[in-house]
Coordinates of C-alpha atoms in Angstrom, one line a residue:
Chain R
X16 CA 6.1 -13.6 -9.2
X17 CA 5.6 -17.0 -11.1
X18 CA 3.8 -16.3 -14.6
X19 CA 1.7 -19.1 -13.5
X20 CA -2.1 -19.2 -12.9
X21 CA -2.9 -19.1 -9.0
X22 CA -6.1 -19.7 -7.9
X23 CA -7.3 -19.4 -4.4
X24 CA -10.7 -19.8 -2.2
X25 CA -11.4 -19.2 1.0
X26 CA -13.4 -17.0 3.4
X27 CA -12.7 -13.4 2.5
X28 CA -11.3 -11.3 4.9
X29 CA -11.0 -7.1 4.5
X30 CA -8.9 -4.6 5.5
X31 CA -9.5 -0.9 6.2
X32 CA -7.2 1.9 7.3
X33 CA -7.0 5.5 6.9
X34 CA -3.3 7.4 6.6
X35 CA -2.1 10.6 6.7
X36 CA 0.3 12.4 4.5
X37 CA 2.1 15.4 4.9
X38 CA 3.1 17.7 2.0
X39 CA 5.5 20.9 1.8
X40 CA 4.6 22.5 -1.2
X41 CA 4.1 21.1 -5.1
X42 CA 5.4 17.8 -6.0
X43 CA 5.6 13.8 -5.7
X44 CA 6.3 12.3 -2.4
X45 CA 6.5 8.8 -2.1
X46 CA 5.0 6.3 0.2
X47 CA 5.5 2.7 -1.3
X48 CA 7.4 1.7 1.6
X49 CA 4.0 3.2 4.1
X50 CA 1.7 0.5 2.3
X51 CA 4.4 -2.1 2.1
X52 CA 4.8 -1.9 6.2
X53 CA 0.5 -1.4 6.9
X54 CA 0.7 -5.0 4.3
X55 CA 3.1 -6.6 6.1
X56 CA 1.1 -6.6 9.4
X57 CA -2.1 -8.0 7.6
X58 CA -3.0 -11.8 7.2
X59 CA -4.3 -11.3 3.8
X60 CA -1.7 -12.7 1.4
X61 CA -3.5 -12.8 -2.2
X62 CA -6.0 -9.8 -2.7
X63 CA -6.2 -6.4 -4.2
X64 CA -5.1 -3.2 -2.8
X65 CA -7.1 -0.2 -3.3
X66 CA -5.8 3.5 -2.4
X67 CA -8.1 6.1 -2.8
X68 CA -7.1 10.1 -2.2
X69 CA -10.4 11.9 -0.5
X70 CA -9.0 15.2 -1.9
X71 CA -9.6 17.0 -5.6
X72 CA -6.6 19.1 -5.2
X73 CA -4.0 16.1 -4.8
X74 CA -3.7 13.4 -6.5
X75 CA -2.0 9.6 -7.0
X76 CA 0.7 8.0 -9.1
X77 CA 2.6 5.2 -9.9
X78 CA 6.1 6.1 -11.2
X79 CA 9.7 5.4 -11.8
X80 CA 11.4 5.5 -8.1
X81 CA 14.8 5.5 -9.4
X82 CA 16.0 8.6 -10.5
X83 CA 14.9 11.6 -8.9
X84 CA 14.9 14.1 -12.3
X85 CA 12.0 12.2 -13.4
X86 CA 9.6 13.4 -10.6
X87 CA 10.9 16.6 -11.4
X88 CA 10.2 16.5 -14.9
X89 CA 7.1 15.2 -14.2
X90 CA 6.1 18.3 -11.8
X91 CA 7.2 20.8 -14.0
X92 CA 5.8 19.1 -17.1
X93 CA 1.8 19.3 -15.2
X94 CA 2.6 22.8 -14.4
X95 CA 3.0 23.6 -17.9
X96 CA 0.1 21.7 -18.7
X97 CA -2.4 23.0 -16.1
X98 CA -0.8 26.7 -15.8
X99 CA -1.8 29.2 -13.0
X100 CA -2.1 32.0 -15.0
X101 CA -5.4 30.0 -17.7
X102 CA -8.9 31.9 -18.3
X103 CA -10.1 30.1 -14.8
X104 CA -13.1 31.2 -13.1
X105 CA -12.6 29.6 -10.0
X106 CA -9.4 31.1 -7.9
X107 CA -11.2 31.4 -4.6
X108 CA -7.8 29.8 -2.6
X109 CA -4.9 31.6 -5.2
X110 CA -3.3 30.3 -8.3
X111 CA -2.7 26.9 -7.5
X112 CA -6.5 26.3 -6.9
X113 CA -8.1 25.6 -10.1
X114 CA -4.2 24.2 -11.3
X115 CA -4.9 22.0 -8.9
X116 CA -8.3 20.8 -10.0
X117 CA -7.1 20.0 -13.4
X118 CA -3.9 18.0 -12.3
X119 CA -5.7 15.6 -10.2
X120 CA -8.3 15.1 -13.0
X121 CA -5.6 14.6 -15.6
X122 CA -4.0 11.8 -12.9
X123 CA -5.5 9.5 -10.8
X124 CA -7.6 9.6 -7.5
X125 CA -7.3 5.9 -6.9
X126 CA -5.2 2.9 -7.8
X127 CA -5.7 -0.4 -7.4
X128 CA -2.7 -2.7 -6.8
X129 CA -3.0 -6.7 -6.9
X130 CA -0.9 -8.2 -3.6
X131 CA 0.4 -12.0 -4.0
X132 CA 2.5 -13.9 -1.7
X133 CA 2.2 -10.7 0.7
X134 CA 3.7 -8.3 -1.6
X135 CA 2.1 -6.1 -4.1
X136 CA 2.9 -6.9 -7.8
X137 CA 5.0 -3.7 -8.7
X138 CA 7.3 -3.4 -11.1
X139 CA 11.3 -2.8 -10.4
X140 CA 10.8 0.8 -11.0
X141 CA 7.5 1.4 -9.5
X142 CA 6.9 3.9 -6.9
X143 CA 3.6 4.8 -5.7
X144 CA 3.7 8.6 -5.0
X145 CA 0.9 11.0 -3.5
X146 CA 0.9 14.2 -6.3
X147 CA 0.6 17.3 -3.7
X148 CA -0.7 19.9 -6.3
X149 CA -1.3 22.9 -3.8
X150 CA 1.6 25.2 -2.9
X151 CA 1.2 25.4 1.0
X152 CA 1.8 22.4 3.3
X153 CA -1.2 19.9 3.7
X154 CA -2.7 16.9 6.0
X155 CA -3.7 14.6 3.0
X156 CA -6.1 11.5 4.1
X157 CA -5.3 8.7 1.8
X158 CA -8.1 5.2 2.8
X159 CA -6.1 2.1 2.3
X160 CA -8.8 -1.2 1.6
X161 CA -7.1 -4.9 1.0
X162 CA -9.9 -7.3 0.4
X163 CA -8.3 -10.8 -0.3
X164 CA -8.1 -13.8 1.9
Chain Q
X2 CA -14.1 8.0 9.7
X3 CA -11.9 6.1 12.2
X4 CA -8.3 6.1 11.3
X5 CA -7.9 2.9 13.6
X6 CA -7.6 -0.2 11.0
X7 CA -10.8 -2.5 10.7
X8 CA -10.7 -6.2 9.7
X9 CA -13.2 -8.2 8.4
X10 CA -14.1 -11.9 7.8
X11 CA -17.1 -13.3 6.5
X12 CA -19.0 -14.9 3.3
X13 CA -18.4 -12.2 0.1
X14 CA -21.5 -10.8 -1.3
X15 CA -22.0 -9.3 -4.7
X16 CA -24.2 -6.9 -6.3
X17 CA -24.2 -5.7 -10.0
X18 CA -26.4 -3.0 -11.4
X19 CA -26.3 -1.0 -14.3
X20 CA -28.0 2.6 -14.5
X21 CA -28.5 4.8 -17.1
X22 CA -27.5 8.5 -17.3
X23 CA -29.2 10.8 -19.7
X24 CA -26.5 13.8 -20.9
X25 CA -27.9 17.2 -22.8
X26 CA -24.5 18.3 -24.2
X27 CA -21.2 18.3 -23.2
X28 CA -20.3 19.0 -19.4
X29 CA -20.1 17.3 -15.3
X30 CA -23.3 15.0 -14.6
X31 CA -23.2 14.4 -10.9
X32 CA -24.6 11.2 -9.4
X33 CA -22.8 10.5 -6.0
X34 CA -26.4 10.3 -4.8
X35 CA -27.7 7.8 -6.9
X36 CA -24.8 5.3 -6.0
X37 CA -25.5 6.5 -2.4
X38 CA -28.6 5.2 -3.1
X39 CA -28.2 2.2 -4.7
X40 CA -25.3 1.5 -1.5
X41 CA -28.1 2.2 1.1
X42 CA -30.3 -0.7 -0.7
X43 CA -27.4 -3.3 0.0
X44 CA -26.8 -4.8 2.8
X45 CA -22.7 -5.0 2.3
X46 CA -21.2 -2.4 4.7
X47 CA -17.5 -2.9 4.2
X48 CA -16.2 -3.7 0.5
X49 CA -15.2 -1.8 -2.9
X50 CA -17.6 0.0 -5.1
X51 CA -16.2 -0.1 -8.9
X52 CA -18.3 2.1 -11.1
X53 CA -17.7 1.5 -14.9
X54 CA -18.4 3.7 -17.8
X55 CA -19.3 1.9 -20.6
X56 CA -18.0 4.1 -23.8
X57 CA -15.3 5.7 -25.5
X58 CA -16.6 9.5 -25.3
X59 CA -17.9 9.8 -22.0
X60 CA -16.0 9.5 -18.8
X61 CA -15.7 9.6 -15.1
X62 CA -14.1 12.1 -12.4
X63 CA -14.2 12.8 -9.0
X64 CA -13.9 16.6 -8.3
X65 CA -15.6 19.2 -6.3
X66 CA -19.4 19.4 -5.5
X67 CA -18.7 23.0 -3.7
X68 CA -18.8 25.6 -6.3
X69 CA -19.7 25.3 -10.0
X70 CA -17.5 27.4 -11.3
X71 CA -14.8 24.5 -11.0
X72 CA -16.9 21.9 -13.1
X73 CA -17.3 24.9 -15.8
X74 CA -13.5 24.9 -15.7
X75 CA -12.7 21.8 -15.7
X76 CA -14.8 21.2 -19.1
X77 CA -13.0 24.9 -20.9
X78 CA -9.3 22.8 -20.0
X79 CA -10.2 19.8 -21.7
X80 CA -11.5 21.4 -24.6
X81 CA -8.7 23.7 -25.3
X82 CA -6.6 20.5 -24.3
X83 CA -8.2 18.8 -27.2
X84 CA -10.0 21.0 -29.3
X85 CA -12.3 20.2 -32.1
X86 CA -10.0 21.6 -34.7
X87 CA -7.4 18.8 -34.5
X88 CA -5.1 17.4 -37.3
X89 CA -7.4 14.0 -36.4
X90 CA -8.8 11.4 -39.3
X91 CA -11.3 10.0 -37.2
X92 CA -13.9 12.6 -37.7
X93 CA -17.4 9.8 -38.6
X94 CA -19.1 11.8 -36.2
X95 CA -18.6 15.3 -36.3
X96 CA -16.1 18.0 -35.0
X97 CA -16.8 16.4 -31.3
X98 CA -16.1 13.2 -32.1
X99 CA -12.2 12.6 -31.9
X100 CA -12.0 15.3 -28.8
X101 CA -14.9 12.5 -26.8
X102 CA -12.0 10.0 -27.6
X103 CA -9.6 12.1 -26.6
X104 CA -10.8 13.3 -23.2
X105 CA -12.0 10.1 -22.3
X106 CA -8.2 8.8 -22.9
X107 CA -6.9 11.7 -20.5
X108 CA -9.1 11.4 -17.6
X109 CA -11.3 7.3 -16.2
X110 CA -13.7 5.1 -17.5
X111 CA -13.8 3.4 -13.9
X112 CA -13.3 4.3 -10.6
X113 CA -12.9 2.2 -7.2
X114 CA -13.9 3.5 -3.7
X115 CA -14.6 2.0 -1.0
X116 CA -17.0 1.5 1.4
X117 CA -17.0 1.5 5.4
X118 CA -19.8 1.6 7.6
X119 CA -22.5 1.6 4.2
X120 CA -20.8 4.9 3.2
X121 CA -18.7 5.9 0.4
X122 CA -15.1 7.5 1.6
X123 CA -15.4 10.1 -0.4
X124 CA -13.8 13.0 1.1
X125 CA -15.9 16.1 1.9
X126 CA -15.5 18.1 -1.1
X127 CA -15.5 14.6 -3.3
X128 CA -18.5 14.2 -6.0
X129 CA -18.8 11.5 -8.7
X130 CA -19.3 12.8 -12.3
X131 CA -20.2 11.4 -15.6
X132 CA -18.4 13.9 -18.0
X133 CA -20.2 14.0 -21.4
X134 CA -17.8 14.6 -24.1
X135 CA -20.2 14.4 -27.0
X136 CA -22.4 17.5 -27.8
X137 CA -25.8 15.7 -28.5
X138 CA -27.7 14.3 -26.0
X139 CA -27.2 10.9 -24.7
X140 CA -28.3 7.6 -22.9
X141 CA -25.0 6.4 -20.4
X142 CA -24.3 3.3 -18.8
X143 CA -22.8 2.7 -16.0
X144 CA -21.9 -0.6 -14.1
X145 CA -22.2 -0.4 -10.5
X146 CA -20.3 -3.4 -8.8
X147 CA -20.2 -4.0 -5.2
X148 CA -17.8 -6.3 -3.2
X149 CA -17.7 -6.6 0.4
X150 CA -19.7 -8.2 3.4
Chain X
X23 CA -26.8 -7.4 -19.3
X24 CA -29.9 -7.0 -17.7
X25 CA -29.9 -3.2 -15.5
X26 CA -31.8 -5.9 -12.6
X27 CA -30.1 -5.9 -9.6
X28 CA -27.8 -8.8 -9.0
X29 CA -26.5 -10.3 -5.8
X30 CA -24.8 -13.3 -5.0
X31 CA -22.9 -14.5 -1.5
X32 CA -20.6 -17.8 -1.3
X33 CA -16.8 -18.4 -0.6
X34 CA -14.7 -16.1 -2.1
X35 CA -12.0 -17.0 -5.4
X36 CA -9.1 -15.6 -6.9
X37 CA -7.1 -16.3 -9.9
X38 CA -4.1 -14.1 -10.4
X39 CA -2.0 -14.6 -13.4
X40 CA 1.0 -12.3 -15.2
X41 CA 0.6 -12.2 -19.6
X42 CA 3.4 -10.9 -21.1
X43 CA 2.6 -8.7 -24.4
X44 CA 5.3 -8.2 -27.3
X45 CA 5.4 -4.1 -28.6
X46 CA 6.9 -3.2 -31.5
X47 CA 7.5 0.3 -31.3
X48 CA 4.9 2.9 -29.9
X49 CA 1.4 2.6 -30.7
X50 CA -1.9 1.0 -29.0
X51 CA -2.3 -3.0 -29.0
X52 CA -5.3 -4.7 -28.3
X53 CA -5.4 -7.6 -26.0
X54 CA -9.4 -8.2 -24.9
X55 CA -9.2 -11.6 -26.3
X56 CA -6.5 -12.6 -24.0
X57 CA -8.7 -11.2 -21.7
X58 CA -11.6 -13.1 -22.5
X59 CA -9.5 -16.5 -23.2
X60 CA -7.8 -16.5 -19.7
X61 CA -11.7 -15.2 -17.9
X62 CA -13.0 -18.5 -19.9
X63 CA -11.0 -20.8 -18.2
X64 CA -12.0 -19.3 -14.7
X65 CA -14.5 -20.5 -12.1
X66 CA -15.7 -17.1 -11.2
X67 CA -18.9 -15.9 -13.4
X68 CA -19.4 -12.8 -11.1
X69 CA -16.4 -10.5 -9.9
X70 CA -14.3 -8.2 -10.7
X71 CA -11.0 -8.2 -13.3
X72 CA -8.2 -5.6 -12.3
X73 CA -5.5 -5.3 -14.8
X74 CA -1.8 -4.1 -13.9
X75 CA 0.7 -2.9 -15.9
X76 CA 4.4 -3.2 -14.1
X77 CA 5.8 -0.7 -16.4
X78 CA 6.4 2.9 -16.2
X79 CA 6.7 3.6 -20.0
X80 CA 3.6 1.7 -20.9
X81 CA -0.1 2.0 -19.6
X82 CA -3.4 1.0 -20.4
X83 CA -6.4 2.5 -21.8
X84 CA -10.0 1.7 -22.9
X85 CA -11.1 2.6 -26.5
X86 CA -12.6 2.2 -29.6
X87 CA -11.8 -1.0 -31.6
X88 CA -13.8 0.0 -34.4
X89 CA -11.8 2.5 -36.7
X90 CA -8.8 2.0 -36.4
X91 CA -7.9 5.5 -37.3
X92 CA -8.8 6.8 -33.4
X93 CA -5.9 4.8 -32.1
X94 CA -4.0 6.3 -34.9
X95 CA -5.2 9.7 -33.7
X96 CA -4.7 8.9 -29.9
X97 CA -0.8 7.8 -30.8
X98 CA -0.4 10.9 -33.0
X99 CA -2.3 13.2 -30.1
X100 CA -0.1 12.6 -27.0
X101 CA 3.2 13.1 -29.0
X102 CA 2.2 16.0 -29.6
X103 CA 1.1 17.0 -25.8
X104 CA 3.9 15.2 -24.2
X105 CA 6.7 16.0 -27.4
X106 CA 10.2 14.6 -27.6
X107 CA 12.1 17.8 -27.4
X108 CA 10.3 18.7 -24.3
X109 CA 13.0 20.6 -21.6
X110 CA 13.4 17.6 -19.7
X111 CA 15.9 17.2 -16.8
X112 CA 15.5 13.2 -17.6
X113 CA 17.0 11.5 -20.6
X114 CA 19.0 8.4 -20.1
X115 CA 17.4 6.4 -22.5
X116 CA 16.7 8.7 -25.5
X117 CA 14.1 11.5 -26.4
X118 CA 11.3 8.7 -25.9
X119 CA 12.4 8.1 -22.7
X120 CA 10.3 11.1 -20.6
X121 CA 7.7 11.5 -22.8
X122 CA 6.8 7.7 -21.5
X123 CA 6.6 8.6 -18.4
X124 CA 4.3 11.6 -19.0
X125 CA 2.0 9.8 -21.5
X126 CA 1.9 7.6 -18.8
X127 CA 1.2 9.4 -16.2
X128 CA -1.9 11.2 -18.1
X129 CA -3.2 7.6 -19.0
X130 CA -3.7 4.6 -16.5
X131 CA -1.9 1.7 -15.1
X132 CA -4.5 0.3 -13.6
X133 CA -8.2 -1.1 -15.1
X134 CA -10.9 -2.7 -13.1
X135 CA -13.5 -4.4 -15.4
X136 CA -16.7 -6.1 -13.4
X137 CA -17.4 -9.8 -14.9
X138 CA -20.6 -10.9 -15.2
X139 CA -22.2 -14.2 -15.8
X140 CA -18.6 -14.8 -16.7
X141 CA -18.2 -11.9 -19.1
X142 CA -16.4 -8.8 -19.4
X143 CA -19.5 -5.6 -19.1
X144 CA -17.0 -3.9 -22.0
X145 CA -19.7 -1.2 -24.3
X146 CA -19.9 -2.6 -27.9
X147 CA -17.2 -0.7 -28.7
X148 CA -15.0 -0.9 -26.1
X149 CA -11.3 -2.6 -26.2
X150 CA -8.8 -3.0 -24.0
X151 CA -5.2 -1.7 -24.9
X152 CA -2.0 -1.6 -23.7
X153 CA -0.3 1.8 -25.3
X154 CA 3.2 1.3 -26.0
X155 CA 5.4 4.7 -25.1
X156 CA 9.2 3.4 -26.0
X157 CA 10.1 3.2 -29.5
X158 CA 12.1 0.1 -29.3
X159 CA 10.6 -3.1 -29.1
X160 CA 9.7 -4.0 -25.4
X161 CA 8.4 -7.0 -23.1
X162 CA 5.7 -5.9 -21.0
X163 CA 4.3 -7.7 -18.1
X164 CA 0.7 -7.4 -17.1
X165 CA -1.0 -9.4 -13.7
X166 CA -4.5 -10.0 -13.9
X167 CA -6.6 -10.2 -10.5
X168 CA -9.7 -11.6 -10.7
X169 CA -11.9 -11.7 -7.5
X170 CA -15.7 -12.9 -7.4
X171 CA -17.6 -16.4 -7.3

């Protein structure tokens, strides 16, 4: 991308979609190349991309995509931080429940990525990664909104 | 919520509001109604709702509205995760002052969802919070900005 | 800003443009001015400013610019909750190298600012920073999206 200013005007146009993720158990799963393809068939060219997670016990992040020992570093890092075995109250659904709260508070819920020329403006090493923070398998509804023209 | 993608064109539209949230102490203020609100006064139907916090020891989160013990546990975590009794220098305003700083760093001081058919995607367990960091009571503001058509 | 409900409609603009920011070693730096120097030469008074940050060992947070002791402490704070000699799988590029990520991942990437009337709605004591997590002197990238009319 051309360090260059770019301005554009024009009728705006939006896009909505929802997706569905599937998780086996704790950790990062990536889905870069999911938005990349739903972008691809879209007119909009210069816009923002918004992805928003309509869960509290999963979570989003952009990360290094390269090597693999970082997401596990980074999964076994949160459990240290957020550990099942704290003073919680709240355990109605096991261990991982309230862990799970306090990951996806400490990360994000929703990420907003600028698209130019088609493509989103991520780094070499970015990934964008769904956080699964529950132990058993989950549907996880992630709402994809381009708005742009 | 459909899954199937929706496109729109038209003329953008803009609205900007700020409202005011009044804290008594440290803890989860929730105000999804009040933006629902707000949303149901505007005629966008499709866009992006930012909400922006406008300090340094308050913050925002989006966590679950179902049982209260989760709110109470999410606000113990972050204040054994930054406690009060901190090798800090910044300490103008009391023993809650660097912790506010700190807690605001660790979780948002904006969030983006958007909007489809007038409503918020918010999943179902999904509630907006203001979390007060500061013990005192206080006045918050918060900048509600709508794009869309 | 006046709390008075603002809307506007007309033909949508963008300006998208990547700074590049100079770090010497870890630590917050401040770059609202930037900021506000590239949103002055901008058409759009009313919108909204998302700012990106390409990196994986740098993010971005919102703070206090007033003492600047609290960056100081924020610096000093997440070396100790993400520490060097953590037991990390990852290490190519030094001890620094996973703590980056992690501080990383418990900050943000990603900021969306609303504009009005052509300025940032920053509180009084609100700055924008990028915080450095590599000890070596880096180049960071950051695009700036701005959206509005």
């Amino acid at each position: 991308m051309s360090p260059e200013n770019q301005v554009k005007a024009g009728i705006v146009n939006q896009s909505v979609r929802t997706i569905v993720l599937t998780t086996r158990g704790q950790g990062l799963y990536e889905f870069t190349e999911t938005l990349s393809s739903w972008l691809s068939e879209q007119e909009i060219q210069t816009g923002l991309l918004t992805v928003f997670c309509r869960h509290t016990s999963a979570s989003l992040l952009i990360q290094e995509n390269a090597d693999p020992t970082v997401q596990h570093d980074i999964k076994a890092y949160f459990s240290r931080l957020a550990p099942e075995n704290g003073p919680y109250e709240h355990n109605d659904e096991g261990a991982d429940d309230m862990p799970a709260h306090l990951k996806t508070a400490l990360t994000q819920i929703q990420l907003s990525i600028p698209l130019v020329n088609g493509r989103l403006v991520l780094g070499t090493w970015q990934g964008v990664y769904l956080f699964e923070h529950r132990v058993r398998p989950h549907r996880r509804e992630i709402v994809l909104h381009l708005i742009g023209e």
